Amino acid sequence: MTGGAGFIGSHLVDRLLADGDEVIVLDDFSTGRVENLAHCEKDCRLQIHCVNVSQHDRIREHFVGVNRVFHLAALADIVPSIQRPLEYLRAGVDGIMGHDTSYSC
C-alpha cells in the first residue's frame, strides 16, 4: 500500500491486519506520520518502508508476489493543492505511474 502512514491509509492498514492480511506500507512520511502506525509496528505481518513511490527502482521489489495494491500516496490539504497543482499531481499520480520526481526520505 502506498501512503499507509496517512490518516486514511493507517486505518486501512488496521483493517487489513484485522482481516489477517500481510501488509507492505510504502510511504515517504512527507504528510503521513509514523505515529499513525506505531500501535501495530510490531505486527510481523506489517512491513513499513520509507520510500517515495516515484523511486521505481526502490519500490519495484515490494510488488513481487503482491495480490492487491491500494494507492493512497498523496500530498494533503486542499488550499496548497490549488496553489501548487503540479506538485500534487506529481505526488499523487505521476509518481506511481512512472514519472520521476525528486523527493527523498
Coordinates of N, CA, C and O in Angstrom, one line a residue:
M1 N 0.9 -1.2 0.0 CA 0.0 0.0 0.0 C 0.9 1.2 0.0 O 1.9 1.3 0.8
T2 N 0.6 2.2 -0.9 CA 1.3 3.4 -0.8 C 0.5 4.4 0.1 O -0.7 4.3 0.1
G3 N 1.2 5.2 0.8 CA 0.6 6.2 1.7 C 0.0 5.6 2.9 O -1.0 6.1 3.5
G4 N 0.5 4.5 3.4 CA -0.1 3.8 4.5 C 0.1 4.5 5.8 O -0.5 4.1 6.8
A5 N 0.9 5.5 5.9 CA 1.1 6.2 7.2 C 0.2 7.5 7.3 O 0.2 8.2 8.3
G6 N -0.6 7.7 6.3 CA -1.6 8.8 6.3 C -2.8 8.4 7.2 O -2.9 7.3 7.6
F7 N -3.7 9.4 7.3 CA -4.9 9.1 8.1 C -5.7 8.0 7.6 O -6.0 7.0 8.3
I8 N -6.1 8.1 6.3 CA -6.9 7.0 5.7 C -6.1 5.7 5.6 O -6.6 4.6 5.9
G9 N -4.9 5.9 5.1 CA -4.0 4.7 4.9 C -3.8 3.9 6.1 O -3.9 2.6 6.1
S10 N -3.6 4.6 7.3 CA -3.3 3.8 8.5 C -4.6 3.1 9.0 O -4.5 2.0 9.6
H11 N -5.7 3.6 8.7 CA -7.0 2.9 9.1 C -7.2 1.7 8.2 O -7.7 0.7 8.6
L12 N -6.8 1.8 6.9 CA -6.9 0.7 6.0 C -5.9 -0.4 6.5 O -6.2 -1.6 6.5
V13 N -4.7 0.0 6.9 CA -3.7 -0.9 7.5 C -4.3 -1.7 8.6 O -4.2 -2.9 8.7
D14 N -5.0 -1.0 9.5 CA -5.6 -1.6 10.7 C -6.6 -2.7 10.2 O -6.7 -3.8 10.8
R15 N -7.4 -2.3 9.3 CA -8.5 -3.2 8.8 C -7.9 -4.5 8.1 O -8.3 -5.6 8.3
L16 N -6.9 -4.3 7.3 CA -6.2 -5.4 6.6 C -5.6 -6.3 7.6 O -5.7 -7.6 7.4
L17 N -4.9 -5.8 8.6 CA -4.3 -6.6 9.6 C -5.4 -7.4 10.4 O -5.2 -8.6 10.7
A18 N -6.4 -6.7 10.7 CA -7.5 -7.3 11.4 C -8.1 -8.5 10.6 O -8.6 -9.5 11.2
D19 N -8.1 -8.4 9.3 CA -8.6 -9.4 8.4 C -7.6 -10.5 8.2 O -7.9 -11.5 7.5
G20 N -6.4 -10.4 8.8 CA -5.4 -11.4 8.7 C -4.5 -11.3 7.5 O -3.7 -12.2 7.2
D21 N -4.5 -10.1 6.8 CA -3.6 -9.9 5.7 C -2.2 -9.5 6.1 O -2.0 -8.9 7.1
E22 N -1.3 -9.8 5.2 CA 0.1 -9.2 5.3 C 0.0 -7.9 4.6 O -0.6 -7.8 3.5
V23 N 0.7 -6.9 5.1 CA 0.6 -5.5 4.6 C 2.0 -4.9 4.4 O 2.8 -5.0 5.4
I24 N 2.3 -4.4 3.3 CA 3.6 -3.7 3.0 C 3.2 -2.2 2.8 O 2.4 -1.9 1.9
V25 N 3.7 -1.3 3.6 CA 3.5 0.1 3.5 C 4.7 0.8 2.9 O 5.8 0.6 3.4
L26 N 4.4 1.5 1.8 CA 5.4 2.4 1.2 C 5.0 3.8 1.4 O 3.9 4.2 1.0
D27 N 5.8 4.6 2.2 CA 5.4 6.0 2.5 C 6.7 6.8 2.7 O 7.6 6.3 3.3
D28 N 6.7 8.0 2.2 CA 7.9 8.8 2.4 C 7.7 9.7 3.6 O 8.6 10.5 3.9
F29 N 6.6 9.6 4.3 CA 6.3 10.4 5.5 C 6.4 11.9 5.3 O 6.6 12.7 6.3
S30 N 6.1 12.3 4.1 CA 6.1 13.8 3.9 C 4.8 14.4 4.4 O 4.7 15.5 4.9
T31 N 3.7 13.6 4.4 CA 2.4 14.0 5.0 C 1.9 13.0 6.0 O 1.2 13.3 6.9
G32 N 2.3 11.7 5.8 CA 1.9 10.7 6.7 C 2.8 10.7 8.0 O 3.8 11.4 8.0
R33 N 2.3 10.1 9.0 CA 3.1 10.1 10.3 C 3.3 8.7 10.8 O 2.4 7.9 10.8
V34 N 4.5 8.5 11.2 CA 4.9 7.1 11.8 C 4.0 6.8 13.0 O 3.7 5.7 13.3
E35 N 3.6 7.8 13.7 CA 2.7 7.6 14.9 C 1.4 7.0 14.5 O 0.8 6.3 15.3
N36 N 1.0 7.2 13.3 CA -0.3 6.5 12.8 C -0.2 5.0 12.8 O -1.2 4.3 12.8
L37 N 1.0 4.5 12.7 CA 1.3 3.1 12.6 C 1.9 2.5 13.8 O 2.2 1.3 13.9
A38 N 2.3 3.3 14.8 CA 3.0 2.9 16.0 C 2.4 1.7 16.7 O 3.0 0.8 17.2
H39 N 1.1 1.7 16.8 CA 0.3 0.7 17.6 C 0.4 -0.7 16.9 O 0.2 -1.7 17.6
C40 N 0.8 -0.7 15.7 CA 0.8 -2.1 15.0 C 2.2 -2.4 14.4 O 2.4 -3.4 13.7
E41 N 3.2 -1.5 14.7 CA 4.5 -1.7 14.0 C 5.2 -3.0 14.4 O 6.1 -3.5 13.7
K42 N 4.9 -3.6 15.5 CA 5.5 -4.9 16.0 C 4.8 -6.1 15.4 O 5.2 -7.2 15.6
D43 N 3.7 -5.9 14.6 CA 3.0 -7.0 14.0 C 3.9 -7.5 12.9 O 4.2 -6.8 12.0
C44 N 4.2 -8.8 12.9 CA 5.1 -9.4 12.0 C 4.5 -9.5 10.5 O 5.2 -9.7 9.6
R45 N 3.2 -9.2 10.4 CA 2.6 -9.2 9.1 C 2.6 -7.8 8.4 O 2.2 -7.6 7.3
L46 N 3.3 -6.9 9.1 CA 3.4 -5.5 8.6 C 4.8 -5.1 8.3 O 5.7 -5.3 9.2
Q47 N 5.1 -4.7 7.1 CA 6.4 -4.1 6.7 C 6.2 -2.6 6.4 O 5.2 -2.3 5.7
I48 N 7.1 -1.8 6.9 CA 7.0 -0.4 6.7 C 8.3 0.1 6.0 O 9.4 -0.2 6.6
H49 N 8.2 0.7 4.8 CA 9.4 1.2 4.1 C 9.3 2.7 3.8 O 8.2 3.1 3.3
C50 N 10.3 3.4 4.2 CA 10.3 4.8 3.9 C 10.9 5.0 2.5 O 12.1 4.9 2.3
V51 N 10.0 5.3 1.6 CA 10.4 5.4 0.2 C 9.3 6.2 -0.5 O 8.1 6.1 -0.2
N52 N 9.7 7.0 -1.5 CA 8.8 7.7 -2.3 C 8.3 6.9 -3.5 O 9.2 6.2 -4.1
V53 N 7.1 6.9 -3.8 CA 6.5 6.0 -4.8 C 7.1 6.3 -6.2 O 6.9 5.5 -7.1
S54 N 7.7 7.5 -6.4 CA 8.3 7.8 -7.7 C 9.6 7.2 -7.9 O 10.2 7.2 -9.0
Q55 N 10.2 6.6 -6.8 CA 11.5 6.0 -6.9 C 11.3 4.5 -7.3 O 11.5 3.6 -6.5
H56 N 11.0 4.3 -8.6 CA 10.6 3.0 -9.1 C 11.7 1.9 -8.8 O 11.3 0.8 -8.5
D57 N 12.9 2.3 -8.9 CA 14.0 1.3 -8.7 C 14.0 0.8 -7.2 O 14.4 -0.3 -6.9
R58 N 13.5 1.6 -6.3 CA 13.4 1.3 -4.9 C 12.1 0.6 -4.5 O 12.1 -0.1 -3.4
I59 N 11.1 0.8 -5.2 CA 9.8 0.2 -4.8 C 9.4 -1.1 -5.6 O 8.6 -1.9 -5.1
R60 N 10.0 -1.3 -6.7 CA 9.7 -2.4 -7.6 C 9.7 -3.8 -6.9 O 8.8 -4.6 -7.0
E61 N 10.7 -4.0 -6.1 CA 10.9 -5.3 -5.3 C 9.7 -5.5 -4.4 O 9.4 -6.7 -4.1
H62 N 9.0 -4.5 -3.9 CA 8.0 -4.7 -2.9 C 6.6 -5.1 -3.6 O 5.7 -5.5 -2.9
F63 N 6.6 -5.2 -4.9 CA 5.4 -5.6 -5.6 C 5.4 -7.0 -6.1 O 4.4 -7.6 -6.5
V64 N 6.6 -7.7 -5.9 CA 6.7 -9.1 -6.3 C 5.8 -10.0 -5.4 O 5.9 -9.9 -4.2
G65 N 4.9 -10.7 -6.0 CA 4.1 -11.6 -5.3 C 2.9 -10.9 -4.6 O 2.1 -11.6 -3.9
V66 N 2.7 -9.7 -4.9 CA 1.6 -8.9 -4.2 C 0.3 -9.1 -5.0 O 0.3 -9.1 -6.3
N67 N -0.8 -9.4 -4.3 CA -2.1 -9.6 -5.0 C -2.9 -8.3 -5.2 O -3.6 -8.2 -6.2
R68 N -2.8 -7.3 -4.3 CA -3.5 -6.1 -4.4 C -2.7 -4.9 -4.0 O -1.8 -5.0 -3.1
V69 N -2.9 -3.8 -4.7 CA -2.2 -2.5 -4.3 C -3.3 -1.5 -4.1 O -4.1 -1.2 -4.9
F70 N -3.2 -0.9 -2.9 CA -4.0 0.3 -2.6 C -3.1 1.5 -2.7 O -2.2 1.7 -1.9
H71 N -3.4 2.4 -3.6 CA -2.6 3.6 -3.9 C -3.2 4.8 -3.2 O -4.2 5.3 -3.7
L72 N -2.7 5.1 -2.0 CA -3.2 6.2 -1.2 C -2.2 7.3 -1.0 O -2.4 8.3 -0.3
A73 N -1.0 7.2 -1.7 CA 0.0 8.2 -1.6 C -0.4 9.5 -2.2 O -0.9 9.5 -3.4
A74 N -0.3 10.6 -1.5 CA -0.7 11.9 -2.0 C -0.3 13.0 -1.0 O -0.1 12.6 0.2
L75 N -0.2 14.2 -1.4 CA 0.0 15.3 -0.5 C -1.4 15.7 0.1 O -2.4 15.5 -0.6
A76 N -1.4 16.2 1.2 CA -2.6 16.6 1.9 C -2.9 18.1 1.8 O -2.0 18.8 1.5
D77 N -4.1 18.4 2.1 CA -4.6 19.8 2.2 C -5.1 20.3 0.9 O -4.4 20.3 -0.1
I78 N -6.2 21.0 0.9 CA -6.8 21.5 -0.3 C -6.2 22.8 -0.8 O -5.9 22.9 -2.0
V79 N -6.0 23.7 0.0 CA -5.5 25.1 -0.4 C -4.2 24.9 -1.1 O -4.0 25.5 -2.2
P80 N -3.2 24.2 -0.5 CA -1.9 24.1 -1.1 C -2.0 23.4 -2.5 O -1.2 23.7 -3.4
S81 N -3.0 22.5 -2.6 CA -3.1 21.8 -3.9 C -3.6 22.7 -5.0 O -3.3 22.5 -6.2
I82 N -4.3 23.8 -4.6 CA -4.7 24.8 -5.6 C -3.6 25.7 -5.9 O -3.4 26.1 -7.1
Q83 N -2.7 26.0 -4.9 CA -1.6 26.9 -5.1 C -0.4 26.2 -5.9 O 0.3 26.8 -6.6
R84 N -0.3 24.9 -5.7 CA 0.8 24.1 -6.3 C 0.3 22.8 -6.9 O 0.7 21.7 -6.5
P85 N -0.5 23.0 -7.9 CA -1.2 21.8 -8.5 C -0.2 20.8 -9.1 O -0.5 19.6 -9.0
L86 N 0.8 21.2 -9.7 CA 1.8 20.3 -10.4 C 2.5 19.4 -9.3 O 2.7 18.2 -9.5
E87 N 2.8 20.0 -8.2 CA 3.5 19.2 -7.1 C 2.5 18.1 -6.6 O 2.9 17.0 -6.4
Y88 N 1.3 18.4 -6.5 CA 0.3 17.5 -6.0 C 0.0 16.4 -7.1 O -0.2 15.2 -6.8
L89 N 0.0 16.8 -8.4 CA -0.1 15.8 -9.4 C 1.0 14.9 -9.4 O 0.8 13.6 -9.5
R90 N 2.2 15.4 -9.3 CA 3.4 14.5 -9.3 C 3.4 13.5 -8.1 O 3.7 12.4 -8.3
A91 N 3.0 14.0 -7.0 CA 3.0 13.1 -5.8 C 1.9 12.1 -5.8 O 2.1 10.9 -5.4
G92 N 0.7 12.4 -6.3 CA -0.4 11.5 -6.3 C -0.6 10.7 -7.5 O -1.2 9.6 -7.4
V93 N -0.2 11.2 -8.6 CA -0.5 10.5 -9.9 C 0.8 10.1 -10.6 O 1.0 8.9 -10.9
D94 N 1.6 11.1 -11.0 CA 2.8 10.8 -11.8 C 3.7 9.8 -11.1 O 4.3 9.0 -11.8
G95 N 3.9 10.0 -9.8 CA 4.9 9.1 -9.1 C 4.7 7.7 -9.3 O 5.6 6.9 -9.7
I96 N 3.5 7.2 -9.1 CA 3.2 5.8 -9.2 C 3.1 5.3 -10.6 O 3.3 4.2 -11.0
M97 N 2.9 6.3 -11.5 CA 2.6 5.9 -12.9 C 3.9 6.0 -13.8 O 3.9 5.6 -14.9
G98 N 5.0 6.4 -13.2 CA 6.3 6.2 -13.9 C 7.0 7.5 -14.2 O 8.0 7.5 -14.9
H99 N 6.6 8.6 -13.7 CA 7.4 9.9 -13.9 C 8.1 10.2 -12.7 O 7.6 10.3 -11.6
D100 N 9.4 10.4 -12.8 CA 10.3 10.6 -11.6 C 10.1 12.0 -11.1 O 9.9 12.9 -11.8
T101 N 10.2 12.1 -9.7 CA 10.2 13.4 -9.0 C 11.4 13.3 -8.1 O 12.2 12.4 -8.1
S102 N 11.7 14.4 -7.4 CA 12.9 14.5 -6.6 C 12.7 14.5 -5.1 O 13.3 15.2 -4.4
Y103 N 11.8 13.7 -4.6 CA 11.6 13.6 -3.2 C 12.6 12.7 -2.6 O 13.1 11.8 -3.2
S104 N 12.8 12.8 -1.3 CA 13.7 11.8 -0.6 C 13.3 11.7 0.9 O 12.7 12.6 1.4
C105 N 13.7 10.6 1.5 CA 13.4 10.4 2.9 C 14.5 10.9 3.7 O 15.6 11.0 3.3

